[in-house]
Coordinates of C-alpha atoms in Angstrom, one line a residue:
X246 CA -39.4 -24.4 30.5
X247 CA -39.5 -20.5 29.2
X248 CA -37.8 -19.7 26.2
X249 CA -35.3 -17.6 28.3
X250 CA -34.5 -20.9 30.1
X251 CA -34.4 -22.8 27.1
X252 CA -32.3 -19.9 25.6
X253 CA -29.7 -20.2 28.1
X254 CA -29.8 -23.7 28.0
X255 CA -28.6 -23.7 24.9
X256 CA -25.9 -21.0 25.1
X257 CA -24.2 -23.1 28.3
X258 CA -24.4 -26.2 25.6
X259 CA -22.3 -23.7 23.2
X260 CA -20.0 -22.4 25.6
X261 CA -19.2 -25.9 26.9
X262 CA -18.6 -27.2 23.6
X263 CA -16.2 -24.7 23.0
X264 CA -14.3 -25.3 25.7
X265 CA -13.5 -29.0 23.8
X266 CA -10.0 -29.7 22.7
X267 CA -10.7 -28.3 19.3
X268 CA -12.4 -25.4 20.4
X269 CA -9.6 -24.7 22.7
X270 CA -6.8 -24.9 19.6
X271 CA -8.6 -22.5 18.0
X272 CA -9.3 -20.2 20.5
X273 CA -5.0 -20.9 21.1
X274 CA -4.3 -20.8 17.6
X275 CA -6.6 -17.3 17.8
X276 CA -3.7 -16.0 20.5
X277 CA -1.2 -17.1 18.7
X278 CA -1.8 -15.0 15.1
X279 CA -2.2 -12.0 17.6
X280 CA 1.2 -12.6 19.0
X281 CA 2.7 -13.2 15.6
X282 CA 1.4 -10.2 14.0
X283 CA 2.2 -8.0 17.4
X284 CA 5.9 -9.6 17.1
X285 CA 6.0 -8.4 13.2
X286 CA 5.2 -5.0 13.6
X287 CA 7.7 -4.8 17.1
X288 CA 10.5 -5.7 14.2
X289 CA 8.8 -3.7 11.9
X290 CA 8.9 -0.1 13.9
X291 CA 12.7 -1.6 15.2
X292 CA 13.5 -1.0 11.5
X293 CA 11.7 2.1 10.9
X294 CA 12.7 3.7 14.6
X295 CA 16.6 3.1 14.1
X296 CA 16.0 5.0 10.4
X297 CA 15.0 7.4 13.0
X298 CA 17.6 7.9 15.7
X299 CA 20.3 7.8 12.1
X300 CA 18.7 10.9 11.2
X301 CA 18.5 12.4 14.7
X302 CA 22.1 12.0 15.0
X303 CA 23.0 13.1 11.3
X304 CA 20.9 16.3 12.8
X305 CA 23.0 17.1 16.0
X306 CA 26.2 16.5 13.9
X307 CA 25.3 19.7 12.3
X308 CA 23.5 18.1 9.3
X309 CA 20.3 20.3 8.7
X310 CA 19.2 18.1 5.5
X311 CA 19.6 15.3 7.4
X312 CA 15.9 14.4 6.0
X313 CA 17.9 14.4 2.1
X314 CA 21.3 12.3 3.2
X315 CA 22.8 10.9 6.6
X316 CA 26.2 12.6 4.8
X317 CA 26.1 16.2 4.3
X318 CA 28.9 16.0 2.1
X319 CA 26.8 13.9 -0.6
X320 CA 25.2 17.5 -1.5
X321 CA 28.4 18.9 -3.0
X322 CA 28.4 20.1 -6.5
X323 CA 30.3 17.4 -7.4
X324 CA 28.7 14.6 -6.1
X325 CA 25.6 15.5 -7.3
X326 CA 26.5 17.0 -10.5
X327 CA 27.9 13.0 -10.8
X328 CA 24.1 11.4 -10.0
X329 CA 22.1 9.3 -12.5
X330 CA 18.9 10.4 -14.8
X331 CA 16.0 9.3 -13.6
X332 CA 12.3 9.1 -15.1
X333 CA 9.2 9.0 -13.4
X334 CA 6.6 7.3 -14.5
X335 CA 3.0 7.8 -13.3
X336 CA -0.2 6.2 -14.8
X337 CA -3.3 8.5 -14.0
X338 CA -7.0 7.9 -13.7
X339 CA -9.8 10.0 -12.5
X340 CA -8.8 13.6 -10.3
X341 CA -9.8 13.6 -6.5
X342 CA -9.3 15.6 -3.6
X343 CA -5.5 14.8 -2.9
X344 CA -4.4 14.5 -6.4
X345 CA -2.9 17.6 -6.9
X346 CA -1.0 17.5 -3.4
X347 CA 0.1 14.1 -3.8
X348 CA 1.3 15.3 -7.8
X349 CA 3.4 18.3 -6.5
X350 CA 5.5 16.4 -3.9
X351 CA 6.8 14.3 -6.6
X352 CA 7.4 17.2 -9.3
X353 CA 9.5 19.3 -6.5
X354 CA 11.6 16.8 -5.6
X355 CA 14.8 17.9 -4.5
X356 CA 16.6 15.0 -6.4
X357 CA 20.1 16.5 -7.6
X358 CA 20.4 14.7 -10.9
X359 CA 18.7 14.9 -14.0
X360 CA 14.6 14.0 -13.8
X361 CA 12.1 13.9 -16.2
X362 CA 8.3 13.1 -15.3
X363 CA 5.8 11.4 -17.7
X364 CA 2.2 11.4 -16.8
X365 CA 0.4 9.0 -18.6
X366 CA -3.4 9.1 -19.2
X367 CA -6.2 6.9 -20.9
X368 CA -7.3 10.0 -22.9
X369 CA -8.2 13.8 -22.9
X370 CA -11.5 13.1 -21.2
X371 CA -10.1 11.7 -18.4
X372 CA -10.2 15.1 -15.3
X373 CA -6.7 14.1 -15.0
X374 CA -5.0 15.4 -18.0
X375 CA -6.6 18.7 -17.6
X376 CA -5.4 18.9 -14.0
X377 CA -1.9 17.3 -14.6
X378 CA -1.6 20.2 -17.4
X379 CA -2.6 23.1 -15.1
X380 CA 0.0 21.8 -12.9
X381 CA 3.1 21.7 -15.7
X382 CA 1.8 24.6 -16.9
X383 CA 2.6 26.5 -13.6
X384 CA 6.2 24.9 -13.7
X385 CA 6.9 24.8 -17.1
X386 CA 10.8 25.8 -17.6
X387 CA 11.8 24.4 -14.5
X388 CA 10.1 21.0 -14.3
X389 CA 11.0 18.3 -16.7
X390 CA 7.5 17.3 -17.3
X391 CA 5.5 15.8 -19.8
X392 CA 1.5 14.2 -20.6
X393 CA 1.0 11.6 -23.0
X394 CA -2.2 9.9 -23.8
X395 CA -1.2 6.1 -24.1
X396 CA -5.0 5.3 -25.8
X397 CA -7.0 2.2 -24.8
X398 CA -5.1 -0.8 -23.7
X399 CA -5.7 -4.5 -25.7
X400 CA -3.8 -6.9 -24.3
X401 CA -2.8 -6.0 -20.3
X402 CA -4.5 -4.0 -17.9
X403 CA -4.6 -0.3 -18.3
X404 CA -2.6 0.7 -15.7
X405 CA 0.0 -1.4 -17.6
X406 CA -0.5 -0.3 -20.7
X407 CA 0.0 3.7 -19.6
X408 CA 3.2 2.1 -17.8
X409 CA 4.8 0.6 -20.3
X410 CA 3.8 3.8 -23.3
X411 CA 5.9 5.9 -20.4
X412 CA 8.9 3.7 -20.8
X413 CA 8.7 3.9 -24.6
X414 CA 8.8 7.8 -23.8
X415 CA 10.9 8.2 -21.4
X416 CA 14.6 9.8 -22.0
X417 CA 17.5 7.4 -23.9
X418 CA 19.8 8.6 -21.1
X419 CA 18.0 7.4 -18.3
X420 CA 19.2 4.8 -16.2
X421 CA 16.4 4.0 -13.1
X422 CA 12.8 4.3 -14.0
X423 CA 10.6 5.0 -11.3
X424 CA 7.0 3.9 -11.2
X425 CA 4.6 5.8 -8.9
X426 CA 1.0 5.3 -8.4
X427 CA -0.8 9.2 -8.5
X428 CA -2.0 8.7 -4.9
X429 CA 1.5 8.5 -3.6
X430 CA 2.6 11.2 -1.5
X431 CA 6.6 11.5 -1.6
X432 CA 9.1 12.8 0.7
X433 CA 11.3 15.6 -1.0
X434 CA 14.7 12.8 -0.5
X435 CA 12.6 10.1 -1.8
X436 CA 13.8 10.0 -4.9
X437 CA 17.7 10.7 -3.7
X438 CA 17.2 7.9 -1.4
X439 CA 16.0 5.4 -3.6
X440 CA 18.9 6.5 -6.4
X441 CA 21.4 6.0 -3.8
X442 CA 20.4 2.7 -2.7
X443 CA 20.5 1.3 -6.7
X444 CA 24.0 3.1 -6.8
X445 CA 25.4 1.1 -4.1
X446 CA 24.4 -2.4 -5.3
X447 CA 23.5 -2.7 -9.1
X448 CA 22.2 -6.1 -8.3
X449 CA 18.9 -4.7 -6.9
X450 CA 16.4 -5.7 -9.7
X451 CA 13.4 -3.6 -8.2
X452 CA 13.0 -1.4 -5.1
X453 CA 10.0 -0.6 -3.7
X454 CA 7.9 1.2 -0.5
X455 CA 5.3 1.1 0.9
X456 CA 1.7 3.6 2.3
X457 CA 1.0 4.6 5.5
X458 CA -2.3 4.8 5.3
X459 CA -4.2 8.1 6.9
X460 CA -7.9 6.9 8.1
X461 CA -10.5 9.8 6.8
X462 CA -12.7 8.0 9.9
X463 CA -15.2 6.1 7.8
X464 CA -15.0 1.9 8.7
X465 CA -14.4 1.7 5.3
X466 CA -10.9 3.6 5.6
X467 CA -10.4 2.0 8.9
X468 CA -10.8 -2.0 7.4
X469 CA -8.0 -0.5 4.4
X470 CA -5.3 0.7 7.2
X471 CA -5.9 -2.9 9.1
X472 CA -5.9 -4.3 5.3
X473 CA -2.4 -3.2 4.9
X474 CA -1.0 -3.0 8.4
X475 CA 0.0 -7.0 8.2
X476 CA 1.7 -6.6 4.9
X477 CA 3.7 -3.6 6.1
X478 CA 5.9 -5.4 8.1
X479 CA 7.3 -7.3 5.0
X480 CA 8.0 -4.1 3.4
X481 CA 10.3 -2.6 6.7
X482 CA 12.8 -5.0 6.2
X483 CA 15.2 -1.9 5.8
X484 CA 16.9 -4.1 3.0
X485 CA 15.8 -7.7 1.2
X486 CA 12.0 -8.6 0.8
X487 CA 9.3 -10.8 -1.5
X488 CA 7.4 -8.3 -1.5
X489 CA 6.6 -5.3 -4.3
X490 CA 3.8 -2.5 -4.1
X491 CA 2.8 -1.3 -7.3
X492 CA 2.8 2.3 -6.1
X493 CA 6.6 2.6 -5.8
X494 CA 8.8 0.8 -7.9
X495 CA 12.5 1.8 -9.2
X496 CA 13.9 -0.7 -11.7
X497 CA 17.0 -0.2 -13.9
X498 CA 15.6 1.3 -17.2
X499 CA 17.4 -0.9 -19.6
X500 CA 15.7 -4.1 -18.5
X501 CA 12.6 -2.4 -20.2
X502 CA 14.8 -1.6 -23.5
X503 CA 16.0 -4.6 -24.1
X504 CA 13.1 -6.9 -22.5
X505 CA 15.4 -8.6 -19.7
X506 CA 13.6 -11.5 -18.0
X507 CA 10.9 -10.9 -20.4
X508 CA 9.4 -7.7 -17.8
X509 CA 8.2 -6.0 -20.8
X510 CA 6.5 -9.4 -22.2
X511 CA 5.4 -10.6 -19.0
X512 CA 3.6 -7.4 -18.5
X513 CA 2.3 -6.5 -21.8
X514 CA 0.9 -9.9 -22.8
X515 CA -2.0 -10.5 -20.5
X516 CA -0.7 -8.7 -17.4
X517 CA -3.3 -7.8 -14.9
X518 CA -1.2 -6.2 -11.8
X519 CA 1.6 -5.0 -12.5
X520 CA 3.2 -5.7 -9.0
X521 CA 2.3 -9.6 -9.0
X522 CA 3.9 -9.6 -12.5
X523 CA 7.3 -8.5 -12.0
X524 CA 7.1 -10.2 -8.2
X525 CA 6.8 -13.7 -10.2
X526 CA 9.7 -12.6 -12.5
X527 CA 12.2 -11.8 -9.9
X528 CA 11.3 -14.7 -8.6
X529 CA 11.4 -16.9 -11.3
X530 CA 15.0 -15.3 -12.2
X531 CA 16.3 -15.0 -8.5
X532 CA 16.5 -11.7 -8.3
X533 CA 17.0 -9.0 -5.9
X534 CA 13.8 -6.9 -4.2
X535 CA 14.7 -4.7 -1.7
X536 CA 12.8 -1.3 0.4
X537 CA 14.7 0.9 1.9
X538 CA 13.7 2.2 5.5
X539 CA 13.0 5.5 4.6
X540 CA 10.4 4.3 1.5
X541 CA 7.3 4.9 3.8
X542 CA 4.9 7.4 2.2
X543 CA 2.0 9.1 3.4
X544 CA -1.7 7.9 1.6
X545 CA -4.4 9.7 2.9
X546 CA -7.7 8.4 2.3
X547 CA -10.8 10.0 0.9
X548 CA -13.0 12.1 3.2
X549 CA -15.7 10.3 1.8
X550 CA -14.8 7.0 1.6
X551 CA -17.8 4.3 1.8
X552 CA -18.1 0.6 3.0
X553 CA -19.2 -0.2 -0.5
X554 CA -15.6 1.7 -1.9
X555 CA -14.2 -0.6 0.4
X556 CA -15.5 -3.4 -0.4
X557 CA -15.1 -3.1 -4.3
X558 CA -10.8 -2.5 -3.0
X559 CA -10.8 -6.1 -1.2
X560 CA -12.3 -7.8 -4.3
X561 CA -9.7 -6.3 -6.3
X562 CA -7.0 -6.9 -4.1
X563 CA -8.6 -10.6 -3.7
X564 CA -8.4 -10.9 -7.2
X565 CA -5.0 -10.1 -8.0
X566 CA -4.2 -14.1 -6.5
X567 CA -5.8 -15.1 -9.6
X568 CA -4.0 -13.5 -12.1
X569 CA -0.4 -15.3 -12.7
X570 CA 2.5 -16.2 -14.8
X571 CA 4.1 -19.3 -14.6
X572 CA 2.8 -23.1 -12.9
X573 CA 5.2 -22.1 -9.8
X574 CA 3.2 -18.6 -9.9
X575 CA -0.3 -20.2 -9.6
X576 CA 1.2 -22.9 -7.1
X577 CA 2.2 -20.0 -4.6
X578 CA -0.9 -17.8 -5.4
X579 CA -3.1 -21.1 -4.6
X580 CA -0.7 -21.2 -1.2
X581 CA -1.6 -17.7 -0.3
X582 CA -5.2 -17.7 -1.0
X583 CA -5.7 -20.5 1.4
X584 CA -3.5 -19.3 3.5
X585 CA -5.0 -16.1 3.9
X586 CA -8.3 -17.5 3.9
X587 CA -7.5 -19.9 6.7
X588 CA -5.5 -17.3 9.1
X589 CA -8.5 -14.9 8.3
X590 CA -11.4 -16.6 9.7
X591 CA -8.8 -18.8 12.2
X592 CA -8.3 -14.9 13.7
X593 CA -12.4 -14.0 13.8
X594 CA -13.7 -17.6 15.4
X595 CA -11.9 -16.9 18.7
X596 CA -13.8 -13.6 19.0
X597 CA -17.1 -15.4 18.1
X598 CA -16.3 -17.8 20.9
X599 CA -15.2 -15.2 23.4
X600 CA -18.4 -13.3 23.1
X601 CA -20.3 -16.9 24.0
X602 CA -18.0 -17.3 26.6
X603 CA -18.7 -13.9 28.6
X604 CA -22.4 -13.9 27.4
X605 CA -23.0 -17.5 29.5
X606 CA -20.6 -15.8 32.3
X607 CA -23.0 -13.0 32.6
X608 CA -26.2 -14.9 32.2
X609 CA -24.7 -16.7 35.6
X610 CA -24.0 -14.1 37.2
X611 CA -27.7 -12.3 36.4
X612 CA -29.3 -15.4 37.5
X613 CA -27.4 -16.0 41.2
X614 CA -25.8 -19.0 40.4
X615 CA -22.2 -19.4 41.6
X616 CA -19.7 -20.5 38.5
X617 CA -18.9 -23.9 40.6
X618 CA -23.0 -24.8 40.8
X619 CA -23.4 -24.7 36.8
X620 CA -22.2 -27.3 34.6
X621 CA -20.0 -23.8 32.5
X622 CA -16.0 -24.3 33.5
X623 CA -14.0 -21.8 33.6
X624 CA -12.0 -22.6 30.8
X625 CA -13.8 -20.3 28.6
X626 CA -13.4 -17.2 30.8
X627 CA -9.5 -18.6 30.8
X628 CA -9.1 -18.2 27.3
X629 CA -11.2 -15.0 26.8
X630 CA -8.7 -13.4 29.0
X631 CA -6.1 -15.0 27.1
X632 CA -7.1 -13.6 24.0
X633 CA -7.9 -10.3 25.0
X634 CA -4.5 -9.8 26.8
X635 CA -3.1 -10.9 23.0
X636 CA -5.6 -8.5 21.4
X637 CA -4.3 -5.7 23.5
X638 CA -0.5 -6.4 23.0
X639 CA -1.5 -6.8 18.8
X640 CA -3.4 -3.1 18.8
X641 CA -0.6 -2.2 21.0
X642 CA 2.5 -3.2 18.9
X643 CA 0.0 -1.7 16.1
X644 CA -0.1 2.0 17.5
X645 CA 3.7 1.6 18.1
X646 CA 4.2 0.7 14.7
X647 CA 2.0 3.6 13.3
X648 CA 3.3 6.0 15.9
X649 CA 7.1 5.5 14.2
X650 CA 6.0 5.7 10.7
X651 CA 4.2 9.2 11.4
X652 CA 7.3 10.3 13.1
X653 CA 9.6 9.1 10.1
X654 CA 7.4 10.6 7.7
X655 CA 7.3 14.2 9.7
X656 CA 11.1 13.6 9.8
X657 CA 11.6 13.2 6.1
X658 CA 9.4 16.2 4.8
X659 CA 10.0 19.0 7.6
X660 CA 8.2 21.6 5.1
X661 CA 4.6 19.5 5.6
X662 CA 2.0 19.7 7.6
X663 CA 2.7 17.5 10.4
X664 CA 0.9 14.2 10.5
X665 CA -0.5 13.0 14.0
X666 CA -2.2 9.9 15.5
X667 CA -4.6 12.1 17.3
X668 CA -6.9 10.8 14.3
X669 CA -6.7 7.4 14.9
X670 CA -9.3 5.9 16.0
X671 CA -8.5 2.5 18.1
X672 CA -11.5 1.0 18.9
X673 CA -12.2 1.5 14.9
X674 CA -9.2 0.1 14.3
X675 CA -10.3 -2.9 16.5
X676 CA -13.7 -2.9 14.6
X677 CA -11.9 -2.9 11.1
X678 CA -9.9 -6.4 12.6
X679 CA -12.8 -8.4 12.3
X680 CA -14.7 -7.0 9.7
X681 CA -11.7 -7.2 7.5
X682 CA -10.9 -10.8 8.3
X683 CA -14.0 -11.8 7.6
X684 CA -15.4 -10.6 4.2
X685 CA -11.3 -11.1 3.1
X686 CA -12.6 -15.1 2.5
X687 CA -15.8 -14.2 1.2
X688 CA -13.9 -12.2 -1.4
X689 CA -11.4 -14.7 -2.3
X690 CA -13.6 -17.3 -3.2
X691 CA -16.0 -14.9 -5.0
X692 CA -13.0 -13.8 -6.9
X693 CA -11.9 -17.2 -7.5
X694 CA -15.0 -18.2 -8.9
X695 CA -16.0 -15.1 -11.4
X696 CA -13.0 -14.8 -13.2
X697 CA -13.5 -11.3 -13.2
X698 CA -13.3 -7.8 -12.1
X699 CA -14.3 -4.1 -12.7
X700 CA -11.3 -1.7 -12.1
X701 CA -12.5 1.9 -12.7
X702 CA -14.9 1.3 -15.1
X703 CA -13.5 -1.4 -17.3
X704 CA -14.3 -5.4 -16.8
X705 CA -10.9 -7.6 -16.7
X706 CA -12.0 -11.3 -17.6
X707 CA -9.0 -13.6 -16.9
X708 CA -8.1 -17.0 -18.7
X709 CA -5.1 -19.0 -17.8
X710 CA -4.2 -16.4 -15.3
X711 CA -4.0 -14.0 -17.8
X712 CA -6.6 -10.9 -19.7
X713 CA -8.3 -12.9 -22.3
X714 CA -11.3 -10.1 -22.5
X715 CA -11.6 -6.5 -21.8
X716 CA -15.1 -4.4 -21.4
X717 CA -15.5 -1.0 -21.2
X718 CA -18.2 0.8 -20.8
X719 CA -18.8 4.2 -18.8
X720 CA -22.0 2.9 -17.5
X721 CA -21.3 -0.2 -16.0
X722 CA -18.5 0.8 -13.2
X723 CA -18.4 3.1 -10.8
X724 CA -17.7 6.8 -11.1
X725 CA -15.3 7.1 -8.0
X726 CA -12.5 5.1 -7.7
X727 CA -12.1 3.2 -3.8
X728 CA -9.4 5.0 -2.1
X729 CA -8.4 8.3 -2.9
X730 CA -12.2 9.5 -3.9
X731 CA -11.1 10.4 -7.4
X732 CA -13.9 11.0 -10.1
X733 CA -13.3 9.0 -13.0
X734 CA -15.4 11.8 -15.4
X735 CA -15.6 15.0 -13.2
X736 CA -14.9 18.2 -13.4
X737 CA -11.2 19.2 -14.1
X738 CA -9.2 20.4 -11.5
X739 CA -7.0 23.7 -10.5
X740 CA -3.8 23.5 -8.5
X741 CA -3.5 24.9 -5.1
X742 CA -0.9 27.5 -3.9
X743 CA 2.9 26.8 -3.7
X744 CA 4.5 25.7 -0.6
X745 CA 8.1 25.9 1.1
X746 CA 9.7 22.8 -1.2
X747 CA 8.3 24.1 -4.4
X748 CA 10.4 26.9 -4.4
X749 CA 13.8 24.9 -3.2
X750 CA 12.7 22.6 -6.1
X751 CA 13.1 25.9 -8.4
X752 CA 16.3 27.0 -6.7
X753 CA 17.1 23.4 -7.6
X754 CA 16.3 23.3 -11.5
X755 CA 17.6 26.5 -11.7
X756 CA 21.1 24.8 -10.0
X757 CA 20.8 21.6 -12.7
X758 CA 20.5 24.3 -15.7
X759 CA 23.1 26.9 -15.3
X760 CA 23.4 28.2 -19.0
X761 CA 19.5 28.7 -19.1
X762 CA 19.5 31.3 -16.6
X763 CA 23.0 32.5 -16.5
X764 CA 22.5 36.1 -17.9

């Protein structure tokens, strides 16, 4: 016998083994995730796409800031003369190519009511400060905004740390805090929208959003969009969710003055994400998360963004299941992480076994034999058309799913550059399914086991769930954070030219402050 014969041999051995009863749940089970997840996202872009059509009609009622307020008459003098103060708080690390775009569509928001923005860096040598500066600089007098240098954090991650020195800072008339990562990009109603939604049921403990990520066309920026895409359908909900990003959150600001449900001291002593944290709080306390449908924001990727980026963004994202507060904390982080881990490779292993499948089918059909002469069933080719009719109907319920978001975030800023999905690629996208589900377990148990992580430099060591130990050394991370590209000690950076918005933002401060420029 050749080794091609005994080659084949083998592979109908494989292909008949996995058409056994196991083998076939799994290759079942396989359909079934796709089906679920295609099913998800249909709800998911129901949510977004009636957002949609409300703004569509606000429109042909005669409403031309429709992307602001469904109700024109909200943007009377009075009304928003009546709207609450409002701090933002950003935590900033390293500068990158989207930094300063992302900083001035929060800075000219057209938020009616009085808003203050604290940027919060490590230190002076971080490019950041000297580009957040510039950028005040250019608005100073008619942006509320402010740097501080919150120092080296001690007992929390630094992200925390910066968050909770802009609290300390912000204004003692301010009722919502808003906490945005620097590589969000809002909408110019964001801000409004989210206000509103506090305003109308002062049970909501914390309201959050959610990225639509933009693919720069690396595989690396391709597995991060397929990372996310599953979790986006918890977050367009359009009201009630588990769920909390980090990268938008609005809370009330007195739960962070007076400490309620311990959100200061759940954060400060030993918190690693600041998301997970306040997550396990509500929880704990019952407490209200919500996401409005218009809280979708625009997150472009770097240009430049590696495999290696990616993979140091999983591990971190991996690693935040380690990290918790309370027994019922770790009980449902242990939950997820298997889970996760189980769904994850319980999606690949029907791909592995389809590509058997059609390999023997073609070796059969090379060789002249007739499928009913050879000992190989058709049950495998069954199931490989199963699963790639559910594969299709998953990337298609995908595309829909993206193709809404882009249109809801073109709707809500009319003054930028219109997003497409001409960028998009599927097959990619296809690519980044598999990849991602497979190194996601790998990273889960590597996290589990290290009890550790670097984040921009510095080494996290957990204990208990909690930062026991903190390293920092400028040598011994990297010097580009994953996502947004952003150099961690480069050069500072400039800001661009002004745009359409900035200067309604203007006419806008210039409307909150009356005596400063009344002559």
């Amino acid at each position: 016998m050749s080794a091609l014969d005994s080659i084949d041999s083998f592979l109908f051995s494989l292909s008949r083994a996995f058409c056994s009863p196991l083998a076939v749940f799994v290759q079942i089970q396989g359909c079934l995730i796709c089906l679920i997840l295609a099913l998800g996202w249909a709800l998911a872009a129901y949510v977004r796409n009636r957002e949609i059509r409300r703004m569509k009609d606000s429109t042909r009622r005669g409403n031309s800031f429709a992307f602001l307020c469904h109700d024109i008459n909200e943007l009377e003098h009075s009304r928003q003369a009546q709207l609450p103060r409002v701090s933002v708080v950003m935590p900033l690390k390293g500068f990158g190519e989207h930094n300063l775009h992302n900083w001035r569509s929060q800075i000219t928001s057209l938020y009616g009511g009085p808003l203050e923005f604290i940027f919060i860096v490590e230190s002076t040598e971080d490019p950041a400060y000297h580009a957040v500066s510039l950028l005040i600089s250019d608005f100073q007098g008619e942006v509320d905004a402010k740097v501080i240098v919150a120092g080296l954090s001690t007992t929390c991650s630094q992200k925390i740390h910066n968050q909770l020195v802009g609290v300390e800072n912000m204004h003692k008339d301010s009722k919502y805090v808003l906490f945005l990562d620097d590589d969000v990009r809002l909408h110019p109603g964001s801000i409004g929208a989210l206000t509103a939604e506090m305003e109308k049921n002062p049970e909501i403990f914390i309201q959050t959003g959610y990225p639509l990520d933009l693919p720069s066309g690396s595989l690396g920026s391709y597995c991060i969009y397929e990372y996310h895409m599953p979790c986006s359908m918890g977050f367009a909900t359009g009201g009630r969710t588990f769920f909390l990003w980090g990268g938008c959150m609005m809370m009330h600001a007195d739960h962070f003055r007076y400490d309620h449900c311990g959100v200061v001291s759940g954060l400060r002593d030993g918190g690693y994400s600041d998301d997970m944290t306040l997550a396990a709080i509500a929880g704990a306390h019952k407490k209200l998360i919500t996401s409005p449908p218009v809280a979708v924001f625009p997150h472009p990727l770097s240009s430049d963004l590696s495999f290696s980026r990616y993979w140091n963004y999983l591990r971190k994202q991996t690693f935040v299941l380690e990290s918790y507060t309370t027994k019922v904390n770790w009980i449902m982080n242990r939950a997820l992480f298997t889970s996760h881990c189980y769904l994850s490779w319980g999606f690949v292993a029907p791909y592995l076994m389809a590509v058997v499948h059609v390999t023997a089918a073609l070796r059969v059909y090379v060789k002249g034999y007739r499928l009913e002469e050879t000992s190989l069933t058709s049950t495998g080719l069954l199931m490989v058309t199963c699963l790639a009719a559910c594969t299709l109907t998953e990337l298609f319920s995908m595309w829909n799913l993206t193709r809404i978001e882009v249109e809801l975030c073109n709707l809500l800023s009319p003054e930028a550059p219109k997003l497409s999905l001409a960028s998009y690629n599927w097959s990619l996208v296809f690519i980044a399914m598999l990849v991602d589900n497979f190194l996601y377990t790998i990273s889960a148990v590597r996290s589990h086991f290290s009890q550790s992580i670097n984040w921009s430099g510095i080494r996290y060591h957990l204990k208990d769930g909690k930062i026991s130990k903190i390293d920092r050394s400028k040598n011994m991370g990297p010097k580009f954070t994953d996502l947004g590209g952003k150099n961690l000690y480069g050069k500072k950076g400039l800001p661009p030219k002004g745009s359409f918005v900035i200067s309604l933002a203007r006419s806008l401060a210039q409307w909150r402050q009356p005596k400063k420029y009344d002559v």
